[in-house]
Short mmCIF file of C-alpha atoms and ligand atoms in Angstrom, two decimals:
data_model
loop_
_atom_site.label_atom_id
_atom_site.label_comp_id
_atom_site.label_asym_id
_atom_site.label_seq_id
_atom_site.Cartn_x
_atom_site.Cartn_y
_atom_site.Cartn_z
CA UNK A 1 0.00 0.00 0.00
CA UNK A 2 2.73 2.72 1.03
CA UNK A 3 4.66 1.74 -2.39
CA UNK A 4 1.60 2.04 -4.34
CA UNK A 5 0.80 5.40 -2.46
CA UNK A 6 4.66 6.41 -3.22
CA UNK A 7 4.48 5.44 -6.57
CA UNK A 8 1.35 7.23 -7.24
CA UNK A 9 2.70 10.67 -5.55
CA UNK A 10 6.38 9.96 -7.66
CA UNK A 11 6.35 12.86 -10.12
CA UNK A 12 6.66 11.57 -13.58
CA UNK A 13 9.81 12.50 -15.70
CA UNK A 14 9.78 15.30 -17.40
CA UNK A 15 13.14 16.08 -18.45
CA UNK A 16 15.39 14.19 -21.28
CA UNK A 17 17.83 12.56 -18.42
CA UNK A 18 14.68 11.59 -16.45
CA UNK A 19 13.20 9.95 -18.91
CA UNK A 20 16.68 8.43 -20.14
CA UNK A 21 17.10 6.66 -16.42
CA UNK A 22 13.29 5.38 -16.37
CA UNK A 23 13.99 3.75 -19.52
CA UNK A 24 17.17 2.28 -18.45
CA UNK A 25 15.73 1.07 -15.70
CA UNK A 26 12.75 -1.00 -17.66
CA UNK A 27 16.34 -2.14 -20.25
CA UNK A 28 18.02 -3.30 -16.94
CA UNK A 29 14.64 -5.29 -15.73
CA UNK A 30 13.91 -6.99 -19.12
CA UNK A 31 17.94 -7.61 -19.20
CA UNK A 32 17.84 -9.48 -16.10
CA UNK A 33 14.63 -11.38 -16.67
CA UNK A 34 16.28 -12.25 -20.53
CA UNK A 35 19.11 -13.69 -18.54
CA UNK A 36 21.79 -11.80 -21.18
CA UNK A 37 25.24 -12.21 -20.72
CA UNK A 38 26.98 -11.12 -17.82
CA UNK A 39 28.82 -8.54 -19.85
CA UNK A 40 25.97 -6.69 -21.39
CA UNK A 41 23.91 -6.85 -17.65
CA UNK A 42 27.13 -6.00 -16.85
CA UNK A 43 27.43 -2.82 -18.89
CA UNK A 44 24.08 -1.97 -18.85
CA UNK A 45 24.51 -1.47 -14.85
CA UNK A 46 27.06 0.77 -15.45
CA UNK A 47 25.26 3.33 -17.73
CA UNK A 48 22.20 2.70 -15.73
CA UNK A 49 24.17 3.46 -12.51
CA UNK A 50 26.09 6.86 -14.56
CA UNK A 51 22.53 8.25 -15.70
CA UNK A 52 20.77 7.70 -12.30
CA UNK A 53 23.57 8.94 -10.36
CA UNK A 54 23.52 12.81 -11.45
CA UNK A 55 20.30 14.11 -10.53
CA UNK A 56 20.66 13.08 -6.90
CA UNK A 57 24.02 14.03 -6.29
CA UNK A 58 22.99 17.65 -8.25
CA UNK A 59 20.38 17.70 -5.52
CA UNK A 60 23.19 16.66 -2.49
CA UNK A 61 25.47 19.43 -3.78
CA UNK A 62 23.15 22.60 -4.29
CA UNK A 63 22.99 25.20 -1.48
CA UNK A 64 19.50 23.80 0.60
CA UNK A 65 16.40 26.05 -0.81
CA UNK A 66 15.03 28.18 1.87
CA UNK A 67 12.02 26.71 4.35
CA UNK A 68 9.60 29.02 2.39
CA UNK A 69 10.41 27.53 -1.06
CA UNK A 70 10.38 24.04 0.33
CA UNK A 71 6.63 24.82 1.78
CA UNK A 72 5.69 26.01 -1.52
CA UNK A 73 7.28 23.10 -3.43
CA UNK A 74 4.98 20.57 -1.23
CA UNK A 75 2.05 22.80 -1.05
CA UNK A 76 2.19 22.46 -5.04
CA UNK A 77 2.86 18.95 -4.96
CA UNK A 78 -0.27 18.07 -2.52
CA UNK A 79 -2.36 20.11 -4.42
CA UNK A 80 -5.03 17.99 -6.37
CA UNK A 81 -4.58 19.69 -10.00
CA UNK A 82 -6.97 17.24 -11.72
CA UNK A 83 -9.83 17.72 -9.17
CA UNK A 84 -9.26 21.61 -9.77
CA UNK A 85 -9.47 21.39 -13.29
CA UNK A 86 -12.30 19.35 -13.41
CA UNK A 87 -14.28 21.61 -11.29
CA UNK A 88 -13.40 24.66 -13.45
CA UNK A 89 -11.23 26.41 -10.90
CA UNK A 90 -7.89 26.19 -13.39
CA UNK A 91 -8.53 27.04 -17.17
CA UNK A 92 -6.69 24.58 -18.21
CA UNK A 93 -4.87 20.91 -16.74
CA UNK A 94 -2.18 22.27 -14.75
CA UNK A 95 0.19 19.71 -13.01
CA UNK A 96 2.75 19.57 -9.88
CA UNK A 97 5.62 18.40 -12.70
CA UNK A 98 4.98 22.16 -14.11
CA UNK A 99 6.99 23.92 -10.93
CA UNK A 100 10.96 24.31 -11.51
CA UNK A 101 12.14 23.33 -8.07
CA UNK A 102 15.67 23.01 -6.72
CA UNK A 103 17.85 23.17 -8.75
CA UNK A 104 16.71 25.69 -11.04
CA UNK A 105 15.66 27.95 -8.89
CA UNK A 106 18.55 27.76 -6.97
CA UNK A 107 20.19 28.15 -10.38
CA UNK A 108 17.93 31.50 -11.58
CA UNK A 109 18.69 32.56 -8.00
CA UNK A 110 22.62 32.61 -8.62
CA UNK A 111 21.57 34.37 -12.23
CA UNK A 112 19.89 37.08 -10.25
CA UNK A 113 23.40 37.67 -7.82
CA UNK A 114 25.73 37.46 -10.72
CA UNK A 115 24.17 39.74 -13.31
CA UNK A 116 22.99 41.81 -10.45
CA UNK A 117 19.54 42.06 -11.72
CA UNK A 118 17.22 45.03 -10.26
CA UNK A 119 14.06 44.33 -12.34
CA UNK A 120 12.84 40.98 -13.46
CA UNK A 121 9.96 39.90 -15.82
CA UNK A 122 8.62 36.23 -15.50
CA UNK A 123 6.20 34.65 -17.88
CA UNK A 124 4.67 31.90 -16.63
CA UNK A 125 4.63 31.64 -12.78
CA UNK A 126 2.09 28.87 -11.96
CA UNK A 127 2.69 28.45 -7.74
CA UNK A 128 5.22 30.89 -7.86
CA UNK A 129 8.25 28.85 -7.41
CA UNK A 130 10.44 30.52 -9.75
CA UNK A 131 9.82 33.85 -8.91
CA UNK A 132 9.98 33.46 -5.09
CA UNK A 133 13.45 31.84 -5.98
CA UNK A 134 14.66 34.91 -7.67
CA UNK A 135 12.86 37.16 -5.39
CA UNK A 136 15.21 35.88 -2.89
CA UNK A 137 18.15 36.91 -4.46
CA UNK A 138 17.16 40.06 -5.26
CA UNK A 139 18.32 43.63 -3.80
CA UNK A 140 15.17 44.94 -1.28
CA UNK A 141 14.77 48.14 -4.36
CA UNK A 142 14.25 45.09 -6.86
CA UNK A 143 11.31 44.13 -8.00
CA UNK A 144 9.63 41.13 -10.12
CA UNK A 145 6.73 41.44 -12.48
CA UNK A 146 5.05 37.87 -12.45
CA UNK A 147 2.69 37.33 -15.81
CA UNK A 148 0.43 34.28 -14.90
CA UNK A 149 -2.71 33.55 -17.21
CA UNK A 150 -4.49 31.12 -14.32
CA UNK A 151 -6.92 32.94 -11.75
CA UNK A 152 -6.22 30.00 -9.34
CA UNK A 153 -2.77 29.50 -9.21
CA UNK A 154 -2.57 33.28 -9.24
CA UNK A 155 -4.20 33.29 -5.40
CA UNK A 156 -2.48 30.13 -4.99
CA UNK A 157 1.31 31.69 -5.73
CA UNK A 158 0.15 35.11 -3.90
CA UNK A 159 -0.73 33.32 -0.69
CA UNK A 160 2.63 31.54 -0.56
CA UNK A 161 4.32 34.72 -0.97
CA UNK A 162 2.71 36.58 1.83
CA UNK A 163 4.69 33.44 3.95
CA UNK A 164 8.16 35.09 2.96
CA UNK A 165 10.13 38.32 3.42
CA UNK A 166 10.73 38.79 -0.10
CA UNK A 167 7.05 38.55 -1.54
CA UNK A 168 6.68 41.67 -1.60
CA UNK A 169 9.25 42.25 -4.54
CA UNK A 170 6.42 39.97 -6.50
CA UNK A 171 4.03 41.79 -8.54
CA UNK A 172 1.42 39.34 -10.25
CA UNK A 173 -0.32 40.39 -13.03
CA UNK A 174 -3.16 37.94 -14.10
CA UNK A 175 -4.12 37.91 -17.89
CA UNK A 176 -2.28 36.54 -21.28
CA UNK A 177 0.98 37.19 -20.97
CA UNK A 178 1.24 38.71 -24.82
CA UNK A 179 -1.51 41.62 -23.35
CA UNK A 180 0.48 42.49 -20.19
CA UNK A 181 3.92 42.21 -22.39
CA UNK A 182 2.19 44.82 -24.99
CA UNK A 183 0.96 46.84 -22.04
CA UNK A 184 4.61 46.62 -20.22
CA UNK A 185 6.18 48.38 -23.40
CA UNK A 186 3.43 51.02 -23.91
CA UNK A 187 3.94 52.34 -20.40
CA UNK A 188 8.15 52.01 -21.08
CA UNK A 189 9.11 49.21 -18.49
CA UNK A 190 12.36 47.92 -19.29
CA UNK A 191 13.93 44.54 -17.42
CA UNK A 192 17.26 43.12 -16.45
CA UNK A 193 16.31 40.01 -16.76
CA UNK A 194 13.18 37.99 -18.32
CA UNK A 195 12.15 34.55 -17.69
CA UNK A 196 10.57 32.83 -20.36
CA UNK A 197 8.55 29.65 -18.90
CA UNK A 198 4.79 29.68 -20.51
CA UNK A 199 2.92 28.15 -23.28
CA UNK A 200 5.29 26.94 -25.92
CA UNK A 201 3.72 28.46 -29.29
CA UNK A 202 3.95 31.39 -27.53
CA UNK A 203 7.65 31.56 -26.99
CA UNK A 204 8.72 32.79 -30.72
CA UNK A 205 6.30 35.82 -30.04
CA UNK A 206 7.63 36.64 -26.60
CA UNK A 207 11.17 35.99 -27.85
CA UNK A 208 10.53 38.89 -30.52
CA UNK A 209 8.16 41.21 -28.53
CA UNK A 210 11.90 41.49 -25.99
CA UNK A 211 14.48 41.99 -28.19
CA UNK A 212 12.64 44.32 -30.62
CA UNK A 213 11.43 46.72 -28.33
CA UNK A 214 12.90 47.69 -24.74
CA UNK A 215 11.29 45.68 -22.96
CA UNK A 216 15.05 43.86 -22.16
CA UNK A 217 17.22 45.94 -21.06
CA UNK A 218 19.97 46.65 -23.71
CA UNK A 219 22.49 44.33 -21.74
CA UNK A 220 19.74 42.38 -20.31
CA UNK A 221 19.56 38.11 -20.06
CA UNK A 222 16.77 36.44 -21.34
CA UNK A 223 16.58 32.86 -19.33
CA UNK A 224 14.09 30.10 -21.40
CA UNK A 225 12.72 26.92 -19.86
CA UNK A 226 12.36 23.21 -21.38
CA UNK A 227 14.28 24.41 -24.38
CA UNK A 228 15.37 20.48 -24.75
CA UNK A 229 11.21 19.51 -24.25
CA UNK A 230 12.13 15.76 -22.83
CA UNK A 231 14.28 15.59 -26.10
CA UNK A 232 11.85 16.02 -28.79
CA UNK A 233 13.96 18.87 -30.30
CA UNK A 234 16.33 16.78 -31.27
CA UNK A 235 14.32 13.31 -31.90
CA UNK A 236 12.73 12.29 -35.51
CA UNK A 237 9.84 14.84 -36.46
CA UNK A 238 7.30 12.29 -35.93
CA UNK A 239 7.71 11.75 -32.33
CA UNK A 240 7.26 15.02 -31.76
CA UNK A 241 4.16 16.73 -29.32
CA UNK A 242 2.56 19.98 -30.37
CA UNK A 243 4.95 21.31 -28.02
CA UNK A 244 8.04 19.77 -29.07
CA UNK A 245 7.19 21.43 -32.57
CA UNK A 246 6.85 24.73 -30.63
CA UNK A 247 9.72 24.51 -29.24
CA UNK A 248 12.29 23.20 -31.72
CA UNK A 249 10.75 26.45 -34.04
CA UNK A 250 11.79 28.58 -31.45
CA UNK A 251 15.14 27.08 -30.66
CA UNK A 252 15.30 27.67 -34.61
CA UNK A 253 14.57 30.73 -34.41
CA UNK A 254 16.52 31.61 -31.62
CA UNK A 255 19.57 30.38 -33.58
CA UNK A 256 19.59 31.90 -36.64
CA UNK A 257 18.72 34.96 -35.02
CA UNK A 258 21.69 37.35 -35.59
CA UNK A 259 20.89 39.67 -33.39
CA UNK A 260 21.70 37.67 -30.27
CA UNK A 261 23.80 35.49 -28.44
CA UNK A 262 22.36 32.23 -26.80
CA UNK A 263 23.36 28.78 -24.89
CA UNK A 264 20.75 25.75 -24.05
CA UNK A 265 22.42 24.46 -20.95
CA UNK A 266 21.69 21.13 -20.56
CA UNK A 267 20.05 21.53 -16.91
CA UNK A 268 16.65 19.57 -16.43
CA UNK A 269 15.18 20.41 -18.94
CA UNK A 270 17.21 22.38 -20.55
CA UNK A 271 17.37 26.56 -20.23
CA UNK A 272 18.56 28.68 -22.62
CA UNK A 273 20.37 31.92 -21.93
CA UNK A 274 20.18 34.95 -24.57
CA UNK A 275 22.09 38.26 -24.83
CA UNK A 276 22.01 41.12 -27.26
CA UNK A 277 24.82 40.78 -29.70
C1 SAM B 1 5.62 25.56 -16.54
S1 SAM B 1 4.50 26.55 -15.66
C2 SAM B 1 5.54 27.76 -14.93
C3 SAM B 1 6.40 27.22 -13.83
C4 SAM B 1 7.05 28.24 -12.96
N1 SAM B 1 7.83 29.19 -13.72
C5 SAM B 1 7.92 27.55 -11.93
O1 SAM B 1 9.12 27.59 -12.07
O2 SAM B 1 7.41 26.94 -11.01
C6 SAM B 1 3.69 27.43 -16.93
C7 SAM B 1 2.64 28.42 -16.43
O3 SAM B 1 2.36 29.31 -17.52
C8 SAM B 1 0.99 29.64 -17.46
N2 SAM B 1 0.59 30.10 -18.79
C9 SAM B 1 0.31 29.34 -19.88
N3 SAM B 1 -0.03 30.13 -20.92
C10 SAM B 1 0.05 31.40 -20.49
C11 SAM B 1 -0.18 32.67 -21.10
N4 SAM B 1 -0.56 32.76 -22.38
N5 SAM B 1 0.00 33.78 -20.35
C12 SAM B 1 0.39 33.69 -19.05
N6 SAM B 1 0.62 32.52 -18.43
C13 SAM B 1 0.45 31.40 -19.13
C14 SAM B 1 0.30 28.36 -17.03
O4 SAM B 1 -0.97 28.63 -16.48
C15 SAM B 1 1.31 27.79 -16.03
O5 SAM B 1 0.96 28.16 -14.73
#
């Protein structure tokens, strides 16, 4: 019963290494049942053990995330998303695999400290994780500007925030995030940094609105989640989600862009970082 229970509450994998180990672990189990040689089980043990090795010890060697981001990580992970969705209280199936965590907050956070950022734009905060991450990190003058389409997880992100010292740097604005990004440049807002972390066809769209107007800052990062979308990028055409297609366009686009400079690093998802040339 408690395994089934665990099993059930396991988040499913949603990044390319994730997904690698899960199906290295099904090659190990059919391995062993196949009775192969003891070279190949032998082998396959070792890649097995390489792949499932790096998340956890990533996790082991990452400055702790504060009490306040931990709450909010298992507040978002008790939460029954299906239940709200079905009642109408989210707009759309939202899901705890959606929030960041750890490692990439703790990752934005050191962004935030190195580039010294005073005024951030995020689009696409769901529970807030994200933002309260980079909140954290920033001066008590800076300020975050938090574009979230959902009603729900709007209240549910603002309530979290009221539990920490640095909510207040959080300013949520609930609605599309194209019509608060057009609204942002008619009243002249300009940010340090921008997080780009909503729906995927939108990406290309945000990715433009930023760099052609000055919205980012003229040396200002933009940072862009699940830019390696559990591989599909980079796998045949075919196996490809709606999303996948979204987002190997915009990694296309990003690329032969020659207005900018970019990186995907390869962490959980991947996250791409873009300058101005
Ligand atoms: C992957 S989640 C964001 C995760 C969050 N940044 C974190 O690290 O925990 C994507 C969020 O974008 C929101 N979203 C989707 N389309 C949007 C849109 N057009 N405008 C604003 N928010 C949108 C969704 O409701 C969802 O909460």
């Amino acid at each position: 019963m408690t395994e089934t229970l665990t099993k059930i509450n396991k988040p499913r994998p949603v990044t390319p290494l994730g997904i690698l180990v899960e199906e290295l672990e099904r090659t190990l189990k059919i391995a062993k049942q196949e009775n192969v040689s003891v070279e190949l089980a032998n082998s396959l043990e070792k890649v097995y053990e390489l792949a499932a090795g790096i998340d956890p010890y990533l996790e082991d060697n990452t400055t702790k995330e504060s009490p306040e981001l931990a709450a909010l990580a298992k507040k978002t992970a008790e939460e029954d998303w299906s239940k709200r969705f079905s009642n109408g209280e989210t707009v759309r199936q939202l899901e705890k695999e959606m929030l960041s965590g750890h490692i990439e907050g703790q990752t934005l956070k050191m962004f935030v400290s190195m580039t010294k950022a005073k005024r951030i734009l995020e689009i696409g905060m769901f529970t807030g994780y994200s933002a309260l991450a980079m909140a954290e990190a920033l001066p008590a003058d800076g300020d975050i500007i938090a574009c979230e389409v959902d009603e729900y997880v709007s209240e549910f992100a603002k309530k979290c925030f009221e539990k920490s010292e640095h909510g207040k740097k959080i300013k949520v604005i609930t609605a599309p995030a194209i019509e608060t990004l057009k609204n942002l440049i008619a009243s002249g807002e300009t940010f340090d940094l921008v997080f780009i972390d909503a729906d995927k066809p939108g990406y290309v769209d945000y990715f433009k609105l930023l760099i052609e107007t000055n919205l980012l800052a003229e040396d200002g990062f933009i940072c862009v989640d699940n830019t390696l979308l559990q591989g599909q990028p980079y796998l045949p055409k075919e196996k490809r989600t709606e999303n996948g297609e979204a987002i190997a366009k915009f990694n296309q686009t990003v690329t032969q862009d020659p207005r900018v400079e970019k990186v995907i690093l390869p962490l959980r998802d991947g996250l791409t970082i873009i300058k101005r040339k």
